[in-house]
Short mmCIF file of C-alpha atoms and ligand atoms in Angstrom, two decimals:
data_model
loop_
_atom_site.label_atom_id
_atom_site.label_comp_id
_atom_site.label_asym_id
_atom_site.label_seq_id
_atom_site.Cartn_x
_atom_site.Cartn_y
_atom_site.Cartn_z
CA UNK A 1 11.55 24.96 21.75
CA UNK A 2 12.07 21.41 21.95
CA UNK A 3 15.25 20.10 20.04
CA UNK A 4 14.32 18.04 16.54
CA UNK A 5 14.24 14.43 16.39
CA UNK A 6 17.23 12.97 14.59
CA UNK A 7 17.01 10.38 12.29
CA UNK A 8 20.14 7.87 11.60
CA UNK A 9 21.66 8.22 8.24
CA UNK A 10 20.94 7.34 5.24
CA UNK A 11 17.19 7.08 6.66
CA UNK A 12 15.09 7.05 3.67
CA UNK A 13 12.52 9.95 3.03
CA UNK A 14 10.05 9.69 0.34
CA UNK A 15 6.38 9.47 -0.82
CA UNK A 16 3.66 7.08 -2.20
CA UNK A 17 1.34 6.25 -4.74
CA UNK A 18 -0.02 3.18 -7.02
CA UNK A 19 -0.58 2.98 -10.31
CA UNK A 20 -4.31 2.83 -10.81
CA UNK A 21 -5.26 5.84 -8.40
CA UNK A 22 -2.71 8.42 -10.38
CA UNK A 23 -2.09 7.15 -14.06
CA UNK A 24 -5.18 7.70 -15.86
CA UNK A 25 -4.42 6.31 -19.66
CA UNK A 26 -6.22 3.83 -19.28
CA UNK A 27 -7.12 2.84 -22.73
CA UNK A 28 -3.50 4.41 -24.04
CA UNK A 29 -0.38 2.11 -25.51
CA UNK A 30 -2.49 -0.82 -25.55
CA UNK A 31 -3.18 -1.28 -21.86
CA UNK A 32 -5.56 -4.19 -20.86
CA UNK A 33 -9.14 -3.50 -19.03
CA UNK A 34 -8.31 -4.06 -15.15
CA UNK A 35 -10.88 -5.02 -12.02
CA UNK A 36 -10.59 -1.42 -11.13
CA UNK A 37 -11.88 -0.41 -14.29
CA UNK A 38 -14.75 -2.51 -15.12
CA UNK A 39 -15.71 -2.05 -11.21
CA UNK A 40 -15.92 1.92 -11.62
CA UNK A 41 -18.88 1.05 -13.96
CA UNK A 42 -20.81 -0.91 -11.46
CA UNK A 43 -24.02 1.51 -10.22
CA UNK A 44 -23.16 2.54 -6.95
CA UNK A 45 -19.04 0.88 -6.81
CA UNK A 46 -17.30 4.35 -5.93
CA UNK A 47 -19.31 7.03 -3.99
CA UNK A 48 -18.61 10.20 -6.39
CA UNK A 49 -19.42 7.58 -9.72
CA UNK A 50 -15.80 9.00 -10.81
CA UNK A 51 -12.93 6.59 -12.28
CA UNK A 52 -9.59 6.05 -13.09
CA UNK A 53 -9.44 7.06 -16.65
CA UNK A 54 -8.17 10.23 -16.40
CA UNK A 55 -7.31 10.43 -12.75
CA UNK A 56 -4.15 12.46 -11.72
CA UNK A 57 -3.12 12.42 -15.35
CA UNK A 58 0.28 11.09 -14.28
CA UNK A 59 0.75 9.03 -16.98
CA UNK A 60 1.43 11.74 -19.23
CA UNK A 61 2.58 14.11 -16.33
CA UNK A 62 5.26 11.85 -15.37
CA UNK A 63 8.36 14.32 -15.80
CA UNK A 64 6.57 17.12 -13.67
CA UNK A 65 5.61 14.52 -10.92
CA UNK A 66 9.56 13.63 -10.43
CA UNK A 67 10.22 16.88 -10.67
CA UNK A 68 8.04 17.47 -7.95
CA UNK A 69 9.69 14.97 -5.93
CA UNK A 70 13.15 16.80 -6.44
CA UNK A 71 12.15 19.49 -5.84
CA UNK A 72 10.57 18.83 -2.37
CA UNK A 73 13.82 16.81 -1.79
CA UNK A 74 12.57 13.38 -1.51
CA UNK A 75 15.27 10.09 -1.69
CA UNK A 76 12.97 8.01 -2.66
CA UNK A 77 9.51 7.25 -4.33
CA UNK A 78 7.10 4.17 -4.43
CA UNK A 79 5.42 3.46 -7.11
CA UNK A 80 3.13 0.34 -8.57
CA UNK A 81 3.74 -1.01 -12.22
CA UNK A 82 0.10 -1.94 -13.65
CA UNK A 83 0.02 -5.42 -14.45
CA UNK A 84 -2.59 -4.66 -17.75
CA UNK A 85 -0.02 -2.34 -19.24
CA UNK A 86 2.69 -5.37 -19.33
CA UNK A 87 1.00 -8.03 -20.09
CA UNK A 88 -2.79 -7.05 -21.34
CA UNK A 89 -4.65 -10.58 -21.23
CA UNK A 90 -2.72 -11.42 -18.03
CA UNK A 91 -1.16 -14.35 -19.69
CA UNK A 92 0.95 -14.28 -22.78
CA UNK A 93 1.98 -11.14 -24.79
CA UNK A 94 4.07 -8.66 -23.64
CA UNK A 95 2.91 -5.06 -24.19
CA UNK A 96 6.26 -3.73 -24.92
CA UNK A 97 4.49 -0.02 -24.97
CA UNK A 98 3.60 -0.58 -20.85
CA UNK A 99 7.37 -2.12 -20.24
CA UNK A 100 8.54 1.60 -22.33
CA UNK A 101 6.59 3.66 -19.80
CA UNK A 102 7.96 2.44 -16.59
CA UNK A 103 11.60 2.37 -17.61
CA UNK A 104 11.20 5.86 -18.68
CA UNK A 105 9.28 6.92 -15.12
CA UNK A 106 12.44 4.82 -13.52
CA UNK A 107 15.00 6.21 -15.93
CA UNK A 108 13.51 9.87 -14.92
CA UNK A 109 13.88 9.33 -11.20
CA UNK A 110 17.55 7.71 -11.55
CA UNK A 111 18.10 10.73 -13.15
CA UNK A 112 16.86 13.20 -10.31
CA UNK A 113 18.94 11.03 -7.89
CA UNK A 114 15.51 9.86 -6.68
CA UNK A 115 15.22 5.67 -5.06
CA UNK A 116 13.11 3.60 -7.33
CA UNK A 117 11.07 1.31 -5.04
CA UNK A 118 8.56 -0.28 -6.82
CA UNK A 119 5.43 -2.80 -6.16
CA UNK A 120 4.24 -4.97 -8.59
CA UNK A 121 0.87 -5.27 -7.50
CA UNK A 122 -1.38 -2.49 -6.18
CA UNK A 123 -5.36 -4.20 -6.85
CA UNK A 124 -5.59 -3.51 -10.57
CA UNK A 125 -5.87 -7.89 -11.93
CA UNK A 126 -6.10 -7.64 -15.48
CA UNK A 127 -9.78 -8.03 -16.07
CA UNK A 128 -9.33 -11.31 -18.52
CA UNK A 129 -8.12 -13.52 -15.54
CA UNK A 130 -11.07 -12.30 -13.19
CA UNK A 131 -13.42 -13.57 -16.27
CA UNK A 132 -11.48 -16.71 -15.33
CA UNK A 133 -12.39 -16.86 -11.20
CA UNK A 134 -9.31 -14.29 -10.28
CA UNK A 135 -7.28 -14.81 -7.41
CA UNK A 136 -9.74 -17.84 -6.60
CA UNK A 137 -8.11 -19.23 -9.11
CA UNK A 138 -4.64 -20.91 -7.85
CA UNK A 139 -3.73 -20.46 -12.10
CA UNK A 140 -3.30 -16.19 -11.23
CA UNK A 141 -0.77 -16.68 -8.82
CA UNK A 142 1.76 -18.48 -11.40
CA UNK A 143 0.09 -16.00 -14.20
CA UNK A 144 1.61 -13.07 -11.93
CA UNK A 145 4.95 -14.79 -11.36
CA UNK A 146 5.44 -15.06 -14.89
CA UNK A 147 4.29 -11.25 -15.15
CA UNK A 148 6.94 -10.56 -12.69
CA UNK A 149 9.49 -12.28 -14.46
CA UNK A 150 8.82 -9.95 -17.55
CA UNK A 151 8.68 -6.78 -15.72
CA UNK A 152 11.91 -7.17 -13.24
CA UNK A 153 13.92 -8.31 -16.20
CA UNK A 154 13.92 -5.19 -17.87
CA UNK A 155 14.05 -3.10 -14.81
CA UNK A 156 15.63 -4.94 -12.67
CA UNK A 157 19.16 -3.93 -13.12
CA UNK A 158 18.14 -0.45 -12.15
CA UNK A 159 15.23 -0.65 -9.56
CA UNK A 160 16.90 -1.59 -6.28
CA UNK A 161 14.00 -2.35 -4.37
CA UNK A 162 10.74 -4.62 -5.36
CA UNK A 163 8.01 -5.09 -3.17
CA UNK A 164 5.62 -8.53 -4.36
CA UNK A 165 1.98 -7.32 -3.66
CA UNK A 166 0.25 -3.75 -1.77
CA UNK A 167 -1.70 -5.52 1.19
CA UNK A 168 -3.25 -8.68 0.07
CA UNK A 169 -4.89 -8.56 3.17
CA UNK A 170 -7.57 -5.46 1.74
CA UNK A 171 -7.40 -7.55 -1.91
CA UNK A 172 -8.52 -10.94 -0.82
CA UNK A 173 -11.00 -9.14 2.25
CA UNK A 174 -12.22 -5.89 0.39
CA UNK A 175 -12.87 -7.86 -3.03
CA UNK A 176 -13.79 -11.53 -2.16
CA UNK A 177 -15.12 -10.91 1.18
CA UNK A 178 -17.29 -7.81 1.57
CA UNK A 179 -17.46 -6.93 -2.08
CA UNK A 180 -15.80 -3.19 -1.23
CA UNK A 181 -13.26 -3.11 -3.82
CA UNK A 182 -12.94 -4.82 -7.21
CA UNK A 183 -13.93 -7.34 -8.05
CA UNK A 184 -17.06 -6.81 -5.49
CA UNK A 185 -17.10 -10.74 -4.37
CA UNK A 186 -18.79 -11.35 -1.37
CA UNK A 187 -18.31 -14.70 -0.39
CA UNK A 188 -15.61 -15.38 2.65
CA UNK A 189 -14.90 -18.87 1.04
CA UNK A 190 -13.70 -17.49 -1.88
CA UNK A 191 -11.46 -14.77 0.16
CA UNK A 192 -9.57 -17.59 2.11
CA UNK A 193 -8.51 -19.02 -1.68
CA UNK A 194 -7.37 -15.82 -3.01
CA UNK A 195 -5.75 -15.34 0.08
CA UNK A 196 -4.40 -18.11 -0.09
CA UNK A 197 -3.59 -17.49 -3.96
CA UNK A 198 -2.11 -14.25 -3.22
CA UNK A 199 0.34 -15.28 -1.06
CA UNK A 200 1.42 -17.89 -3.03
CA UNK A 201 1.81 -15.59 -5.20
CA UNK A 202 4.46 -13.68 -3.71
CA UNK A 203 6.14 -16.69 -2.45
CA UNK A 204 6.77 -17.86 -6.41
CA UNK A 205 8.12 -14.14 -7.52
CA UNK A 206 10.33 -13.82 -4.59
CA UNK A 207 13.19 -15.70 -6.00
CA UNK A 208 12.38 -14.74 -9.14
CA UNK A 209 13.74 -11.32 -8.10
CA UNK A 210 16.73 -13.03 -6.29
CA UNK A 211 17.79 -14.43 -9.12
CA UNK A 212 17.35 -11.92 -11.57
CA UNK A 213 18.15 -8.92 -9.78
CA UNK A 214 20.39 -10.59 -7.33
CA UNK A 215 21.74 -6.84 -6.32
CA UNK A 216 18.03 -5.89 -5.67
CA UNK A 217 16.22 -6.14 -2.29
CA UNK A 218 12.57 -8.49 -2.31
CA UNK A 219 10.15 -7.91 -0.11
CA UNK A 220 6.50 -7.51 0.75
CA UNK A 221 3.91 -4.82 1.68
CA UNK A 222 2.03 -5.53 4.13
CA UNK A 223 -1.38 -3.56 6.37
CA UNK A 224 -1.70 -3.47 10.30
CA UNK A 225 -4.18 -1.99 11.96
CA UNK A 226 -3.70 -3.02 15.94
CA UNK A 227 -7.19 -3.87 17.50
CA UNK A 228 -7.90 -3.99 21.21
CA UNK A 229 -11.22 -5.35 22.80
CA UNK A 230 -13.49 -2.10 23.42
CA UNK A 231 -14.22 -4.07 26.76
CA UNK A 232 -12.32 -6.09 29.04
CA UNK A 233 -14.89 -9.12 28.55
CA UNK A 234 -14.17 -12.48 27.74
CA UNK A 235 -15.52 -12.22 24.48
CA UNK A 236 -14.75 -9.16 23.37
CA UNK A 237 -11.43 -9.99 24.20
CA UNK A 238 -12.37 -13.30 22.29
CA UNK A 239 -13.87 -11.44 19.12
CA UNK A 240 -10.55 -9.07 19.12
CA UNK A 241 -8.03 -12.15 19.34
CA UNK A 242 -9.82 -13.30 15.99
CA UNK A 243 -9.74 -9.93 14.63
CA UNK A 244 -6.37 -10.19 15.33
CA UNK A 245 -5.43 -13.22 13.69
CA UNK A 246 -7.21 -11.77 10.48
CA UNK A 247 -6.16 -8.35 10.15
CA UNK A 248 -2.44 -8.42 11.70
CA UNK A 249 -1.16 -12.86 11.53
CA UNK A 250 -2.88 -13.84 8.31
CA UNK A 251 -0.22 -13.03 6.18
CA UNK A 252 2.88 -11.80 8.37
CA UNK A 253 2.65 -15.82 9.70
CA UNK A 254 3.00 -17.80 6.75
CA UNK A 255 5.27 -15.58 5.40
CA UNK A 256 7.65 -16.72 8.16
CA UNK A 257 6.80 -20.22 7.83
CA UNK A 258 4.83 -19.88 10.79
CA UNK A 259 1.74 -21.10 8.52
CA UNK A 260 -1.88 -19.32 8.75
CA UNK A 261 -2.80 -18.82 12.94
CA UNK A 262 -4.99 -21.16 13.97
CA UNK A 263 -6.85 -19.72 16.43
CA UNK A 264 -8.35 -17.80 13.51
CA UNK A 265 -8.62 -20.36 10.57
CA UNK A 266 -10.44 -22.57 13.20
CA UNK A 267 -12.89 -20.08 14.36
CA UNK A 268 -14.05 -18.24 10.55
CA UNK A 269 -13.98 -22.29 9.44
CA UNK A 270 -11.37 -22.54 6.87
CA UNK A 271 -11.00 -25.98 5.61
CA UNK A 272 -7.86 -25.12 3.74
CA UNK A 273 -8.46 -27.33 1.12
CA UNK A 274 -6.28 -25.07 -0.71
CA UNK A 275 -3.31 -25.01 0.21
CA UNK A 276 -0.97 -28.07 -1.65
CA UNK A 277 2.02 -29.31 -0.67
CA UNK A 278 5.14 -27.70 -0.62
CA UNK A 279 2.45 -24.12 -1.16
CA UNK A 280 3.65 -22.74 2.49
CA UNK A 281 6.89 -23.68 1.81
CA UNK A 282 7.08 -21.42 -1.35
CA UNK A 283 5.29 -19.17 1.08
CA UNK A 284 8.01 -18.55 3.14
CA UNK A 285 10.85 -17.67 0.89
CA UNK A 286 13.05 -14.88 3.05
CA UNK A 287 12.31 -11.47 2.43
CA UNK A 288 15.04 -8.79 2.71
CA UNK A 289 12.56 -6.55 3.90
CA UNK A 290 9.18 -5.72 5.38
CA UNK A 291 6.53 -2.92 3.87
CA UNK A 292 4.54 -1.92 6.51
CA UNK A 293 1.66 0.23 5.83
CA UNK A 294 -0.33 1.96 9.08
CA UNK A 295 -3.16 4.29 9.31
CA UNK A 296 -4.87 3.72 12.35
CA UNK A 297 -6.11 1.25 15.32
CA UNK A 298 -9.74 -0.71 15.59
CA UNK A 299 -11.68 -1.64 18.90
CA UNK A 300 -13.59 -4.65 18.81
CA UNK A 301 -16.32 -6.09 20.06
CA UNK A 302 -17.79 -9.26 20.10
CA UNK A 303 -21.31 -9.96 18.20
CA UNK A 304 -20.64 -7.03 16.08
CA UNK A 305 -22.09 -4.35 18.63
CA UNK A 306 -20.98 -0.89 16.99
CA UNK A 307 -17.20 -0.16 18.77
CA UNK A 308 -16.81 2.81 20.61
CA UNK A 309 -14.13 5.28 18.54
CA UNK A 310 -13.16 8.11 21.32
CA UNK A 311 -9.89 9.03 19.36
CA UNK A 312 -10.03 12.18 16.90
CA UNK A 313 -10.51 11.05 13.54
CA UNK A 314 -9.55 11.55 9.70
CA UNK A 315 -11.60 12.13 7.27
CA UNK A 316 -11.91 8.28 6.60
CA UNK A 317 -13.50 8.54 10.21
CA UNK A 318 -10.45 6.50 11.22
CA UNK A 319 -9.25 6.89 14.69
CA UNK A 320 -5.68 8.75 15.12
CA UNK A 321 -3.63 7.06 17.22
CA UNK A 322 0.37 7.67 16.49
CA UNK A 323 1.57 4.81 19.20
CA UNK A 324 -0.18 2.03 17.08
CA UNK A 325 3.19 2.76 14.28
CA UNK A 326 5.44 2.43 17.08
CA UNK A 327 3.48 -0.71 18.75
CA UNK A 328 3.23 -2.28 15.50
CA UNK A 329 6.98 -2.15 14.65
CA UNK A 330 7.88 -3.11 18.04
CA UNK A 331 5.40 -6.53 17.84
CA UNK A 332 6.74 -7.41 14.33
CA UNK A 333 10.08 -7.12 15.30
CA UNK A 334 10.18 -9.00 19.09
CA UNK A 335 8.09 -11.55 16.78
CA UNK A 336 9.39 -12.22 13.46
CA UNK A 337 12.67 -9.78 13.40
CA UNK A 338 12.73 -8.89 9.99
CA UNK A 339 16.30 -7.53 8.55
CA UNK A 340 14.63 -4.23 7.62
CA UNK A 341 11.51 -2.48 7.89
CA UNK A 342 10.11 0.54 5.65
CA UNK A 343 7.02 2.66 6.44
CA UNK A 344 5.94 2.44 3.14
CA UNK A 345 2.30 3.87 3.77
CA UNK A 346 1.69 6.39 6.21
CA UNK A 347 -0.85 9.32 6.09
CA UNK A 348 -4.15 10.71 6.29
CA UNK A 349 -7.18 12.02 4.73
CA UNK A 350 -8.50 15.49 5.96
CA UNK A 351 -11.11 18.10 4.69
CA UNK A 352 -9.09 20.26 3.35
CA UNK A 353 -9.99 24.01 2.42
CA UNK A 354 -7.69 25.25 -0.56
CA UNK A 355 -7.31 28.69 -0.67
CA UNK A 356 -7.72 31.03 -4.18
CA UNK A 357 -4.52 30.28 -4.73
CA UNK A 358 -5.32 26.46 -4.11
CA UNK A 359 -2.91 26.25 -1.19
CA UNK A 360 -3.55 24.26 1.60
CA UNK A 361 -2.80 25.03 5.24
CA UNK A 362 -3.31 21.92 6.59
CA UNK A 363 -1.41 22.33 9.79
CA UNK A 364 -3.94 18.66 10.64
CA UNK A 365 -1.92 16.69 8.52
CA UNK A 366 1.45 17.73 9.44
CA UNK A 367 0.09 17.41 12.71
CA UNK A 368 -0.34 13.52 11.87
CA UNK A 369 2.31 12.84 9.88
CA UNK A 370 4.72 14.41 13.07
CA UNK A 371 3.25 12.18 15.89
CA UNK A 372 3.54 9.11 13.79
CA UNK A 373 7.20 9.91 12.80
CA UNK A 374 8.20 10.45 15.41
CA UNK A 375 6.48 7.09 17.07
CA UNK A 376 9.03 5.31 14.10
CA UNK A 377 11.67 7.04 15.58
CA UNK A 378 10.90 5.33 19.44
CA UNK A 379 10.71 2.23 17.65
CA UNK A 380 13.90 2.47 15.86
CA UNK A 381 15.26 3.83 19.45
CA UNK A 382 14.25 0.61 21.03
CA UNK A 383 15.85 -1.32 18.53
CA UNK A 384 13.79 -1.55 15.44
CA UNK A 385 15.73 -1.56 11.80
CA UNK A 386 13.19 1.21 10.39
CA UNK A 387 15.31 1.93 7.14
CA UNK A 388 12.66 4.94 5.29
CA UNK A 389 9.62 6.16 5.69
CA UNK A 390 6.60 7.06 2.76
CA UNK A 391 4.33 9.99 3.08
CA UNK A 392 0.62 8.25 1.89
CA UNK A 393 0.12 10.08 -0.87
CA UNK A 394 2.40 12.07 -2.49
CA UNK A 395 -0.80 13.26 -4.59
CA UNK A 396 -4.46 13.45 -3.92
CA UNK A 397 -5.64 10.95 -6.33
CA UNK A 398 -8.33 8.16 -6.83
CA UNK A 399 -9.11 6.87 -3.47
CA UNK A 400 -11.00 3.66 -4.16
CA UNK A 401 -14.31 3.27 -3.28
CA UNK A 402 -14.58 6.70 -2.12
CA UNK A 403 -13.16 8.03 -5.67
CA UNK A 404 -12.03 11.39 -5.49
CA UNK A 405 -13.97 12.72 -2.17
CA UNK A 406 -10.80 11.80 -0.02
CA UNK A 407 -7.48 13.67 -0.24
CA UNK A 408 -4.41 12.19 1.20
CA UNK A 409 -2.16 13.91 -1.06
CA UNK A 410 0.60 15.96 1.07
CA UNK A 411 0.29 17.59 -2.79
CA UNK A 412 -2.88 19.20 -3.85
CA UNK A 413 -4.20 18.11 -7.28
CA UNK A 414 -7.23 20.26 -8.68
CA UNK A 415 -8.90 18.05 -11.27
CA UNK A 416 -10.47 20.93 -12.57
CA UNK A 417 -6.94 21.46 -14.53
CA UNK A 418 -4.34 18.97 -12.72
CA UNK A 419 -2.69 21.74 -11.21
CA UNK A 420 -0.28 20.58 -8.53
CA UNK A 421 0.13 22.25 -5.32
CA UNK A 422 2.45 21.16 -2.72
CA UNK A 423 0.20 21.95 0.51
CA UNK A 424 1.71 22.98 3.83
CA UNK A 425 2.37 19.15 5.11
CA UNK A 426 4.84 18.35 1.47
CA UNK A 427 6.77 21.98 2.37
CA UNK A 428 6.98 20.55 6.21
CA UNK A 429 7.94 16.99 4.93
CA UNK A 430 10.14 18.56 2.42
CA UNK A 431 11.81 20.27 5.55
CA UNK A 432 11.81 16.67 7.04
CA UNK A 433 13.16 14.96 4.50
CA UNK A 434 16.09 17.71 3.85
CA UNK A 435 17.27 17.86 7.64
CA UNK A 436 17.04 14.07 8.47
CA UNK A 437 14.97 15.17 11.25
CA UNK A 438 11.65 16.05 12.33
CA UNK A 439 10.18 18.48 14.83
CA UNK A 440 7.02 20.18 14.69
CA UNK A 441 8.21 24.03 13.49
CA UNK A 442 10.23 22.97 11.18
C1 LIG B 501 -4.13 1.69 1.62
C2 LIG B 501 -3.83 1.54 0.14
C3 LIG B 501 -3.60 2.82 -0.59
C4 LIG B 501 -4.52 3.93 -0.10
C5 LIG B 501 -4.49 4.03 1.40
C6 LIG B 501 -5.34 5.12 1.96
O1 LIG B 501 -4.88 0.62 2.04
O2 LIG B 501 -2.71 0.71 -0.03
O3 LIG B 501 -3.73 2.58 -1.95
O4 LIG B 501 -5.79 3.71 -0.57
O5 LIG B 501 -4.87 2.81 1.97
#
């Protein structure tokens, strides 16, 4: 048998999930409407016609989920505050009711000896300031600083690590561009402002957090999804250099005072007419750390021919390919050499068969979840400051657009009667997470 992988110590083990796919609540302790919400009612938004307002029940289940976490032995657990529970018309009164609830879901975890590492925005815009144009609007990105402000001065002195936004990259894209997500815009002008918006955004919180949780780390999460030309043609190779600058540079750049690539803002025809002065600037405050979130790889062609996807694939019908972790790292590093790195999404969506007993076997996803670990091992092995790793999902919960058809949970949640059942993958990653290393047969 081969030996197991060791990891260095004090790596960080732990789980996922954001506020709007688990919580439910949603008209409890005076929470605001969000996007998410009023988008669930559109005909046709989400594929089952499900929402969030029950959802994984979490929000009253909140004591059993960190149990859970102890119990499977994680360090650490991410988790999204919901900007309607703080501050319910986006600007102005504090909801002291939504402040209560996270400081007792942090105080709980402090408690277990669990890592608090939370994001302060995972999609769900209070509904009020879309009314008012949403991220278009350069107004929500000082509307969210000042949310901020509230939310890491109560929590601050306990929550160690605070992450700005959960991929702008799928908000601005998924819900200006293609009209995927909430709010279901569809117009790419309007997804280069809230772009735009978004990451100045995160530039105005970031030393917000320095200076009011000075002991706290500040940082960013952010998606990759490496993309290679499906032929070696000039323009596919053209089309995938594009895609690149996109998907992978949009956001990483500016945020390193590179500002936005070129290459790309010339070719979609951005006239950047909003970005003011001093905006990348702001942009670029340092980070201590980098969230990067990875599920799988794209091939691209040019004029939009349908890509060839020979990989196997989730359930998402994304392609599995573990080296695209270990490339990504690798790139971001030799590029922008960040102090510290997390895998703070990582994970997959499977068909999975419970049994009576609602168990899972799913020997799939522990398949996955090995090959990419141990790709962020290589990379830390060639010099790469990986500091933790987070199992996407720690539940199966709301998954967007899809609702409740996908399960990424390495816990099974019947929502039939919110059972939880750790499947096979949370007892292998519970094995993981307790040895500080990883081999298959654990
Ligand atoms: C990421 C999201 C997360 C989840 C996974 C599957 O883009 O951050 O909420 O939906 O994908």
């Amino acid at each position: 048998m081969p030996q197991p992988t060791q990891f260095p110590q004090n790596f960080l083990w732990g789980s996922a999930t954001s506020s709007f796919q688990i919580e439910g609540a949603t008209n409890e302790d005076g929470r605001g409407e969000s996007i998410w919400d009023r988008f669930c009612q559109r005909p046709g938004a989400i594929a089952d016609n499900t929402n969030g307002t029950v959802a994984c029940d979490h929000y009253h289940r909140y004591k059993e989920d960190v149990q859970m976490l102890s119990t499977l032995g994680l360090q650490a657990y991410r988790f999204s505050i919901a900007w309607p529970r703080i501050i319910p018309s986006g600007r102005g009164a504090v909801n002291e009711k939504g402040l209560d609830f996270y400081e007792r879901l942090v105080d709980e975890l402090l408690n277990a000896g669990i890592a608090p590492y939370a994001t302060l925005y995972h999609w769900d815009l209070p509904q009020i300031l879309e009314d008012n144009n949403g991220w278009v609007n350069r107004d929500t990105a000082y509307a969210f600083a000042d949310y901020a402000q509230t939310v890491v001065a109560r929590l601050g002195d306990r929550v160690k690590s605070w992450a700005t936004l959960n991929e702008p990259y799928v908000s601005a894209s998924l819900g200006y561009r293609t009209g995927e997500h909430a709010p279901g815009r569809k117009s790419l002008t309007d997804s280069f402002a809230a772009a735009h918006h978004l990451l100045l955004a995160h530039g105005l919180t970031i030393p917000i957090i320095k200076e009011l949780a000075p002991q706290s780390d500040a940082g960013i999460v952010l998606n990759f999804t490496p993309c290679f030309p499906e032929k070696d043609t000039p323009q596919d190779k053209h089309a995938n250099a594009i895609q690149d600058g996109w998907d992978n540079r949009w956001y990483v750049e500016p945020i390193v005072g590179m500002g936005y690539p070129a290459d790309t803002v010339e070719a979609l025809g951005w006239n950047q007419q909003e970005i003011l002065q001093d905006d990348l600037n702001t942009i670029s405050a340092p980070i201590d750390f980098l969230g990067v979130n990875y599920y799988t790889r794209s091939l691209v062609t040019a004029d939009n021919r349908p890509a060839a996807a020979p990989l196997p694939k989730t359930a998402m019908d994304w392609e599995i390919y573990p080296q695209g972790i270990n490339e990504t790292l690798t790139r971001l590093h030799n590029n922008h050499n960040f102090k510290q790195y997390f895998i703070t999404e990582n994970g997959a969506a499977l068909n999975d068969m419970p049994d009576q007993k609602d168990f899972v076997d799913d020997q799939n996803r522990i398949d996955y979840l090995h090959d990419h670990i141990k790709q962020v091992h290589a990379a830390i092995e060639s010099g790469v400051p990986v500091k933790g790793y987070f199992a996407w999902s720690l539940f199966d919960n709301f998954e967007w657009a899809f609702g409740y058809e996908k399960r990424f949970g390495i816990v099974r949640v019947n929502y039939e009667t919110q059972q939880r059942t750790p499947k096979a993958s949370a007892l292998w990653f519970s094995q993981v997470a307790k040895s500080n290393q990883v081999s298959r047969d654990l």
